[in-house]
Tab-separated table of C-alpha atoms in Angstrom:
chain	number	residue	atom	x	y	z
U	24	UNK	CA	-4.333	16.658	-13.008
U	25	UNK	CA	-7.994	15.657	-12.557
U	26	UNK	CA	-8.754	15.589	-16.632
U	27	UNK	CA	-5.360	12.809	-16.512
U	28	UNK	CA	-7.131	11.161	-13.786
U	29	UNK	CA	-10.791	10.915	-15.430
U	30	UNK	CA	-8.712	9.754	-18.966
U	31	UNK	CA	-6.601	6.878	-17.190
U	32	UNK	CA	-10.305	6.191	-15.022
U	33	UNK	CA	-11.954	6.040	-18.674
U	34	UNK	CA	-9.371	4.036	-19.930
U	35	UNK	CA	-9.232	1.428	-17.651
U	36	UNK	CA	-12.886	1.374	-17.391
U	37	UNK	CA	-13.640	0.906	-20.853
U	38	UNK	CA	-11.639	-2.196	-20.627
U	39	UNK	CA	-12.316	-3.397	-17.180
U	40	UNK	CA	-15.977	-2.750	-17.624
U	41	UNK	CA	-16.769	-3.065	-14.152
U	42	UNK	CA	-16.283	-1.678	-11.045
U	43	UNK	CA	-14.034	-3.351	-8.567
U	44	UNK	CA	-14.203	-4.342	-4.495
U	45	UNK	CA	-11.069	-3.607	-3.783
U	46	UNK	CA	-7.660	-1.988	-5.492
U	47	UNK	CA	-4.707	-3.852	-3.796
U	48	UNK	CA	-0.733	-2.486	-4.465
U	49	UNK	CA	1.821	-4.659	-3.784
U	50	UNK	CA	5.151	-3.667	-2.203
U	51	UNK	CA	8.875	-4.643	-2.751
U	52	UNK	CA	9.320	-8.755	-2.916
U	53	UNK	CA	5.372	-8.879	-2.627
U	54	UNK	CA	4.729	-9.724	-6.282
U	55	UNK	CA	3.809	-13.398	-5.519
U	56	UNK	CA	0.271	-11.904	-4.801
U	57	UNK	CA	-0.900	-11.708	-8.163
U	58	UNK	CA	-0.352	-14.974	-9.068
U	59	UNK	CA	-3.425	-16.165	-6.505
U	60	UNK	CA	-5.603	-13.604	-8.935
U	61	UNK	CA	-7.658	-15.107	-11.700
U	62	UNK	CA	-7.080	-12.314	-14.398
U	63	UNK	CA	-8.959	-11.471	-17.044
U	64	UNK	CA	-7.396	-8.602	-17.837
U	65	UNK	CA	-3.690	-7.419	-17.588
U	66	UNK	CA	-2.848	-3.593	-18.645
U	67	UNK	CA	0.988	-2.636	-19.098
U	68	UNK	CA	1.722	0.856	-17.307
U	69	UNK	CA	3.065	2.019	-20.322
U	70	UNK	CA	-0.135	1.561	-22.391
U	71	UNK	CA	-2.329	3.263	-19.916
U	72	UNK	CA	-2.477	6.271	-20.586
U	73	UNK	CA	-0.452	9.308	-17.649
U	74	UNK	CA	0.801	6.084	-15.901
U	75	UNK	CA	3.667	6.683	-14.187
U	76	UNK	CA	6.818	4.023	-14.745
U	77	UNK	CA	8.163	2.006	-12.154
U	78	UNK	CA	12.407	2.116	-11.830
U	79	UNK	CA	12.563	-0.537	-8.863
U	80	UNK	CA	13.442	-4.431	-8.773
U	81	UNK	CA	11.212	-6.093	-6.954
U	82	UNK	CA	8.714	-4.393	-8.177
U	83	UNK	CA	6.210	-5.403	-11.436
U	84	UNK	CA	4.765	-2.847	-13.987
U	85	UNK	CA	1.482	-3.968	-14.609
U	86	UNK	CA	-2.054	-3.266	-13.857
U	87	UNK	CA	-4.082	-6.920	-13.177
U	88	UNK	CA	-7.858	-7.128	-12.973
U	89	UNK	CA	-9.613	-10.330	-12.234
U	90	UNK	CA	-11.119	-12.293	-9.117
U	91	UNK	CA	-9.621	-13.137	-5.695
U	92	UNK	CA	-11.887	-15.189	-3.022
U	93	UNK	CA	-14.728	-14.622	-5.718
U	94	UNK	CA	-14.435	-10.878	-5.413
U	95	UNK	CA	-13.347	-8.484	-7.881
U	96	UNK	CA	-9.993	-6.523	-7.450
U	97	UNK	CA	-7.517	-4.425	-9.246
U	98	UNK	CA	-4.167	-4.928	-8.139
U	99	UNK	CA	-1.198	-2.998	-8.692
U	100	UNK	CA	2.076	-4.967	-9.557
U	101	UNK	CA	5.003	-2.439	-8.431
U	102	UNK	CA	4.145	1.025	-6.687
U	103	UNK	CA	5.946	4.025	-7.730
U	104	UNK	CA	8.346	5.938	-4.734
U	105	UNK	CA	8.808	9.665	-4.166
U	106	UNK	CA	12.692	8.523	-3.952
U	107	UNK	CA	13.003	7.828	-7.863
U	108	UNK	CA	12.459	11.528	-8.491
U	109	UNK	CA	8.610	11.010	-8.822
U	110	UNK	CA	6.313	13.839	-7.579
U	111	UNK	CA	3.844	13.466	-5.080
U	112	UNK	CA	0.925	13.851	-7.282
U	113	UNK	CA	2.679	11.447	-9.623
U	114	UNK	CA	2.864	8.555	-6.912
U	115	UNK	CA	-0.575	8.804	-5.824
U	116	UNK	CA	-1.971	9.216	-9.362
U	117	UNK	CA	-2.976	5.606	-9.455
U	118	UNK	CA	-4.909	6.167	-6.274
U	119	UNK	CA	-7.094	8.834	-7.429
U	120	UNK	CA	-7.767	6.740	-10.498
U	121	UNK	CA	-9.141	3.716	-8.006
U	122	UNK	CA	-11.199	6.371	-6.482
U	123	UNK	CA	-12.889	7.464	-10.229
U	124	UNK	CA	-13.463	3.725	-10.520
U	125	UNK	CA	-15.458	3.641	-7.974
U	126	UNK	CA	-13.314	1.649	-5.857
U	127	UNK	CA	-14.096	1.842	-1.842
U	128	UNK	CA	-11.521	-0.168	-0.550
U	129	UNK	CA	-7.851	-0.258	-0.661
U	130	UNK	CA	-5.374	-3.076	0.509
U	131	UNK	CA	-1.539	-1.600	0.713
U	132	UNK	CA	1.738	-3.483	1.427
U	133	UNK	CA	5.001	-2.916	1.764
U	134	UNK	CA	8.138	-4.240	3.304
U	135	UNK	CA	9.855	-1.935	6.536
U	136	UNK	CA	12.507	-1.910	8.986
U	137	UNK	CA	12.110	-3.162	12.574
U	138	UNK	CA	12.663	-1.170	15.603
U	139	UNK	CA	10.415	-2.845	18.044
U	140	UNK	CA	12.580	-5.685	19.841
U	141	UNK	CA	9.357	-7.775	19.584
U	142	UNK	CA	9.973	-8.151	15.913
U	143	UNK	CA	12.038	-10.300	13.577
U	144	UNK	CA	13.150	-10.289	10.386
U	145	UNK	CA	9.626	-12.223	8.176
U	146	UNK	CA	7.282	-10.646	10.825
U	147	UNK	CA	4.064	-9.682	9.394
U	148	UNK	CA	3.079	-6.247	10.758
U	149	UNK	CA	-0.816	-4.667	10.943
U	150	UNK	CA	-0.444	-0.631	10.399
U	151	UNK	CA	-3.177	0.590	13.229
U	152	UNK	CA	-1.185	4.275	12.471
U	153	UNK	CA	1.375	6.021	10.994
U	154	UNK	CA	3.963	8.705	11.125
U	155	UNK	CA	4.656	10.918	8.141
U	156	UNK	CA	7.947	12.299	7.645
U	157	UNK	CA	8.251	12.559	3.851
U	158	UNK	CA	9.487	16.512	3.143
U	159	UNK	CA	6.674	16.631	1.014
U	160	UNK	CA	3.016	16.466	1.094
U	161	UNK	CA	0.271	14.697	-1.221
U	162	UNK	CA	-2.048	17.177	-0.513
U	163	UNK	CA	-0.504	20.313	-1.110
U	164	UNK	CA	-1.469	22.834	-2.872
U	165	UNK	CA	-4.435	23.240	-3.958
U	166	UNK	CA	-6.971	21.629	-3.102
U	167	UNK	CA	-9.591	19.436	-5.645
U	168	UNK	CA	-12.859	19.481	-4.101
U	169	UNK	CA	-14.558	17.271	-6.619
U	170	UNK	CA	-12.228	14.696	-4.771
U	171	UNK	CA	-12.080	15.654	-0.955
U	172	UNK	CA	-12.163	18.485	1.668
U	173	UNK	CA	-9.186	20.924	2.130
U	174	UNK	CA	-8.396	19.480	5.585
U	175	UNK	CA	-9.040	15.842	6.147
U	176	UNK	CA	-9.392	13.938	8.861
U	177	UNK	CA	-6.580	11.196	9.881
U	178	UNK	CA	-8.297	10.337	13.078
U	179	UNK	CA	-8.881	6.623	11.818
U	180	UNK	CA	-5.677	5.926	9.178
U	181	UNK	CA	-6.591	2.133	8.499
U	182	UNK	CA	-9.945	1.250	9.136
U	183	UNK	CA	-10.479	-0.760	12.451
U	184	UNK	CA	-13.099	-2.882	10.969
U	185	UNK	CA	-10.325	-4.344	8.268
U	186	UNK	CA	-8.015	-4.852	11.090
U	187	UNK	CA	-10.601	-6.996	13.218
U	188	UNK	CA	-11.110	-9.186	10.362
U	189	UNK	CA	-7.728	-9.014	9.059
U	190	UNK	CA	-6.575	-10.573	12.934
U	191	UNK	CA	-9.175	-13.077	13.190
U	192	UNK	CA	-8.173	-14.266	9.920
U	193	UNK	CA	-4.419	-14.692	11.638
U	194	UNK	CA	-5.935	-16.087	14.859
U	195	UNK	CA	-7.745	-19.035	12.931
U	196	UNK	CA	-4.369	-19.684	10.979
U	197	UNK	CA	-2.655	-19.502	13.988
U	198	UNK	CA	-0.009	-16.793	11.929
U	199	UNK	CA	1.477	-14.478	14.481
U	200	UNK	CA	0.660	-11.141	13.467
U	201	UNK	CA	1.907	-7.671	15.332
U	202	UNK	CA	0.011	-4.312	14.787
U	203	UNK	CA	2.494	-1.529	14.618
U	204	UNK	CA	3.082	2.173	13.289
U	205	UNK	CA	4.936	2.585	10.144
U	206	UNK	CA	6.749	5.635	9.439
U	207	UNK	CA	7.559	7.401	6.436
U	208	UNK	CA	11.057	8.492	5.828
U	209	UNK	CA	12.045	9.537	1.723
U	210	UNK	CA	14.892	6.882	1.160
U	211	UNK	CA	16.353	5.728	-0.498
U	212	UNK	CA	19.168	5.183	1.550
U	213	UNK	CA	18.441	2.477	4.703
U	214	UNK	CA	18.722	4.208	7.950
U	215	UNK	CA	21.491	4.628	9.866
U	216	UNK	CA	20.964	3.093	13.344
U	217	UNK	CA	20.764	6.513	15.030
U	218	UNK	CA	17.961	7.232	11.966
U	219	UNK	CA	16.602	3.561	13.256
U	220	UNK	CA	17.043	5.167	17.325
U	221	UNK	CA	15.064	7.996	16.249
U	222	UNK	CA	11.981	6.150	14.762
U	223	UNK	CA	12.056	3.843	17.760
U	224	UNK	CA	11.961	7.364	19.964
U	225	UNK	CA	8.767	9.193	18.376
U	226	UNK	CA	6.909	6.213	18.635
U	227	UNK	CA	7.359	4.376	15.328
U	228	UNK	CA	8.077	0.133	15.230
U	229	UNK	CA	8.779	-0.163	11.507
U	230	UNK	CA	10.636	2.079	8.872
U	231	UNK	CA	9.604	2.156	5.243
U	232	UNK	CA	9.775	4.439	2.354
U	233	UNK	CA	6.006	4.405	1.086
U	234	UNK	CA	2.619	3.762	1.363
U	235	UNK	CA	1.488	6.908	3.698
U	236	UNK	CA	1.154	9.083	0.648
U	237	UNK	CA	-0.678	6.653	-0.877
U	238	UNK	CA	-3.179	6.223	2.815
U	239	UNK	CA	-3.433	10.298	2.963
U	240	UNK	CA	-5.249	10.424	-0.724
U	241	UNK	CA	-6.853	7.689	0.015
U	242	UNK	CA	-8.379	9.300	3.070
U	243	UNK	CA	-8.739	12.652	1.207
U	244	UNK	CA	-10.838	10.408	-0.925
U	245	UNK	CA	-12.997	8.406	1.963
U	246	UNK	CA	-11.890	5.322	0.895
U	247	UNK	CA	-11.312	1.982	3.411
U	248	UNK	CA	-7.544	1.662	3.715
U	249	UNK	CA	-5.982	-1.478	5.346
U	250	UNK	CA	-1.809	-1.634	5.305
U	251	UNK	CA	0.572	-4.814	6.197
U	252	UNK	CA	4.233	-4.923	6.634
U	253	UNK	CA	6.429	-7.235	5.930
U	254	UNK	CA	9.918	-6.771	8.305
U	255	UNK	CA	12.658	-7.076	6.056
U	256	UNK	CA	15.634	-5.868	8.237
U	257	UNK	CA	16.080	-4.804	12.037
U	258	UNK	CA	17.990	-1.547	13.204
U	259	UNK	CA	18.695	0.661	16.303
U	260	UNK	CA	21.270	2.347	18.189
U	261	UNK	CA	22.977	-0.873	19.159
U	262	UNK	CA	21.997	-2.496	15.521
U	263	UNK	CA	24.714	-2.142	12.563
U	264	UNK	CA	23.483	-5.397	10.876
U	265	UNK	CA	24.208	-4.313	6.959
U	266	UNK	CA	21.139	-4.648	4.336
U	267	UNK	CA	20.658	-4.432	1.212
U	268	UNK	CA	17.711	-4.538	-1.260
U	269	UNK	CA	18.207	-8.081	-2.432
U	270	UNK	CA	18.359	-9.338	1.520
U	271	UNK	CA	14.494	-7.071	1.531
U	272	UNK	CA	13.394	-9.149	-1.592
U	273	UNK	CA	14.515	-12.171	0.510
U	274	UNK	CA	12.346	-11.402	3.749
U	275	UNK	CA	9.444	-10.412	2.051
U	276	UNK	CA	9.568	-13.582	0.028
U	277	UNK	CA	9.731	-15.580	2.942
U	278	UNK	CA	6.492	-14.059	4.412
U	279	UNK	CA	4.242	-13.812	1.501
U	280	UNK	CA	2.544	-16.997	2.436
U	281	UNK	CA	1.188	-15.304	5.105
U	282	UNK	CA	0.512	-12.112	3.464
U	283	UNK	CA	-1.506	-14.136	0.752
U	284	UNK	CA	-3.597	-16.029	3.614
U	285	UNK	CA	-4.121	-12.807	5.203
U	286	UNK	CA	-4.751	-10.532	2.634
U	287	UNK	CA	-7.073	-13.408	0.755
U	288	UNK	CA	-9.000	-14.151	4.243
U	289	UNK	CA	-9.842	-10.279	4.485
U	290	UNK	CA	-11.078	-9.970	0.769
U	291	UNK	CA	-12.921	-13.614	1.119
U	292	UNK	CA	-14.771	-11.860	4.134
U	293	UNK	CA	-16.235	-8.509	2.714
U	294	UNK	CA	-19.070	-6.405	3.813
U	295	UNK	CA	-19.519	-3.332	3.963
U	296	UNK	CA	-16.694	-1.856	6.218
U	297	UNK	CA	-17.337	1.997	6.368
């Protein structure tokens, strides 16, 4: 795995030739993103080289480097999802390639369920934690120390710093923002509203079927991760509203101007936020 990861790194870097502030992937319905990116380069998965292919609507296929808020990023148009049969190493491939870029910081986003009765359907949700229930793990087996420690430490998920600046950005756009903890369930079937009842239960506000694998190897890799969540659907015990993907690609699109304010505001204001 780590000679696949140093040729796609190469790869990309050869054509890139520079080393990027942040690697951003965007989530289902979330694709409007990458038009507010000046590209100068845009990379097909299937011509880079181990890429993985994605299989979900909503979701691009294409690598795009360029500037955002007159900082450099590499943002991933469609994510890949342990529910289409991928592996775990295969879905967080892309993120060990950021890493062997030299990229520090990561931006994820995704679109959830609801279970906190403070939410509704277009929210824009914070991740301050998460709660992984995926029946696999990135990290096992064994372990690659030329990328991280056996046991890492998940003590601070998404960085704090990111989500300070990432809320003032909200506060000064007066764009009502919740923080909330995500968990991770494999999909891809939506949750039945006793599924919904139990995230609610162990302390989860929003459902989704992504992005901690991506947060673990990030952490593995000591890298700045900051997550948002778009609420596409609500759900519970007393719930049965139906859903369905296209309804998802609906919500989302209805927040992304407030995603792209908030996710441009946090890049426009970089330092150094280890």
């Amino acid at each position: 795995m780590l000679a696949k990861i140093k040729e796609t790194a190469d790869f990309i870097k050869n054509i890139i030739e520079d080393t990027p502030d942040f690697a951003i992937v965007l989530g289902s319905g979330l694709g409007k993103l990458q038009d507010e990116v000046k590209a100068t380069h845009i990379l097909e998965y299937h011509n880079i080289p181990h890429f993985p292919q994605t299989t979900v609507v909503g979701h691009g296929g294409k690598l795009i480097y360029g500037t955002l808020e007159g900082k450099k990023v590499l943002m991933m148009s469609g994510r890949f999802h342990y529910y289409e049969g991928h592996s775990m190493e295969t879905i967080t491939f892309p993120i060990r390639v950021f890493h062997l870029l030299g990229i520090k910081n990561l931006i994820l986003s995704n679109a959830s369920g609801g279970v906190n009765p403070a939410y509704n359907v277009a929210d824009v949700v914070i991740l301050k934690d998460h709660i992984n229930m995926m029946p696999e793990h990135p990290l096992r087996g064994k372990n690659i120390d030329e990328l991280g420690p056996r046991f890492v430490d998940m003590s601070e998920p998404y960085n704090k710093k990111m989500i300070t600046v990432a809320k003032k950005v909200a506060e000064e756009n007066k764009i009502q923002v919740h923080q909330g903890v995500y968990v991770a369930l494999q999909g891809p079937t939506f949750e039945t509203p006793a599924e919904y009842g139990l995230v609610k239960v162990i302390g989860g506000d929003m459902v989704g079927m992504s992005t901690v694998p991506e947060v673990i190897v990030a952490k593995h890799m000591n890298m700045n991760v900051f997550g948002v969540s778009v609420i596409t659907d609500l759900g519970g015990p007393d719930i049965a509203f139906p859903v369905s993907h296209e309804e998802v690609l609906d919500a989302a699109n209805k927040a992304m101007p407030h995603v792209i304010v908030l996710v441009k505001g946090l890049i426009k204001e970089y330092h150094d936020f280890s």
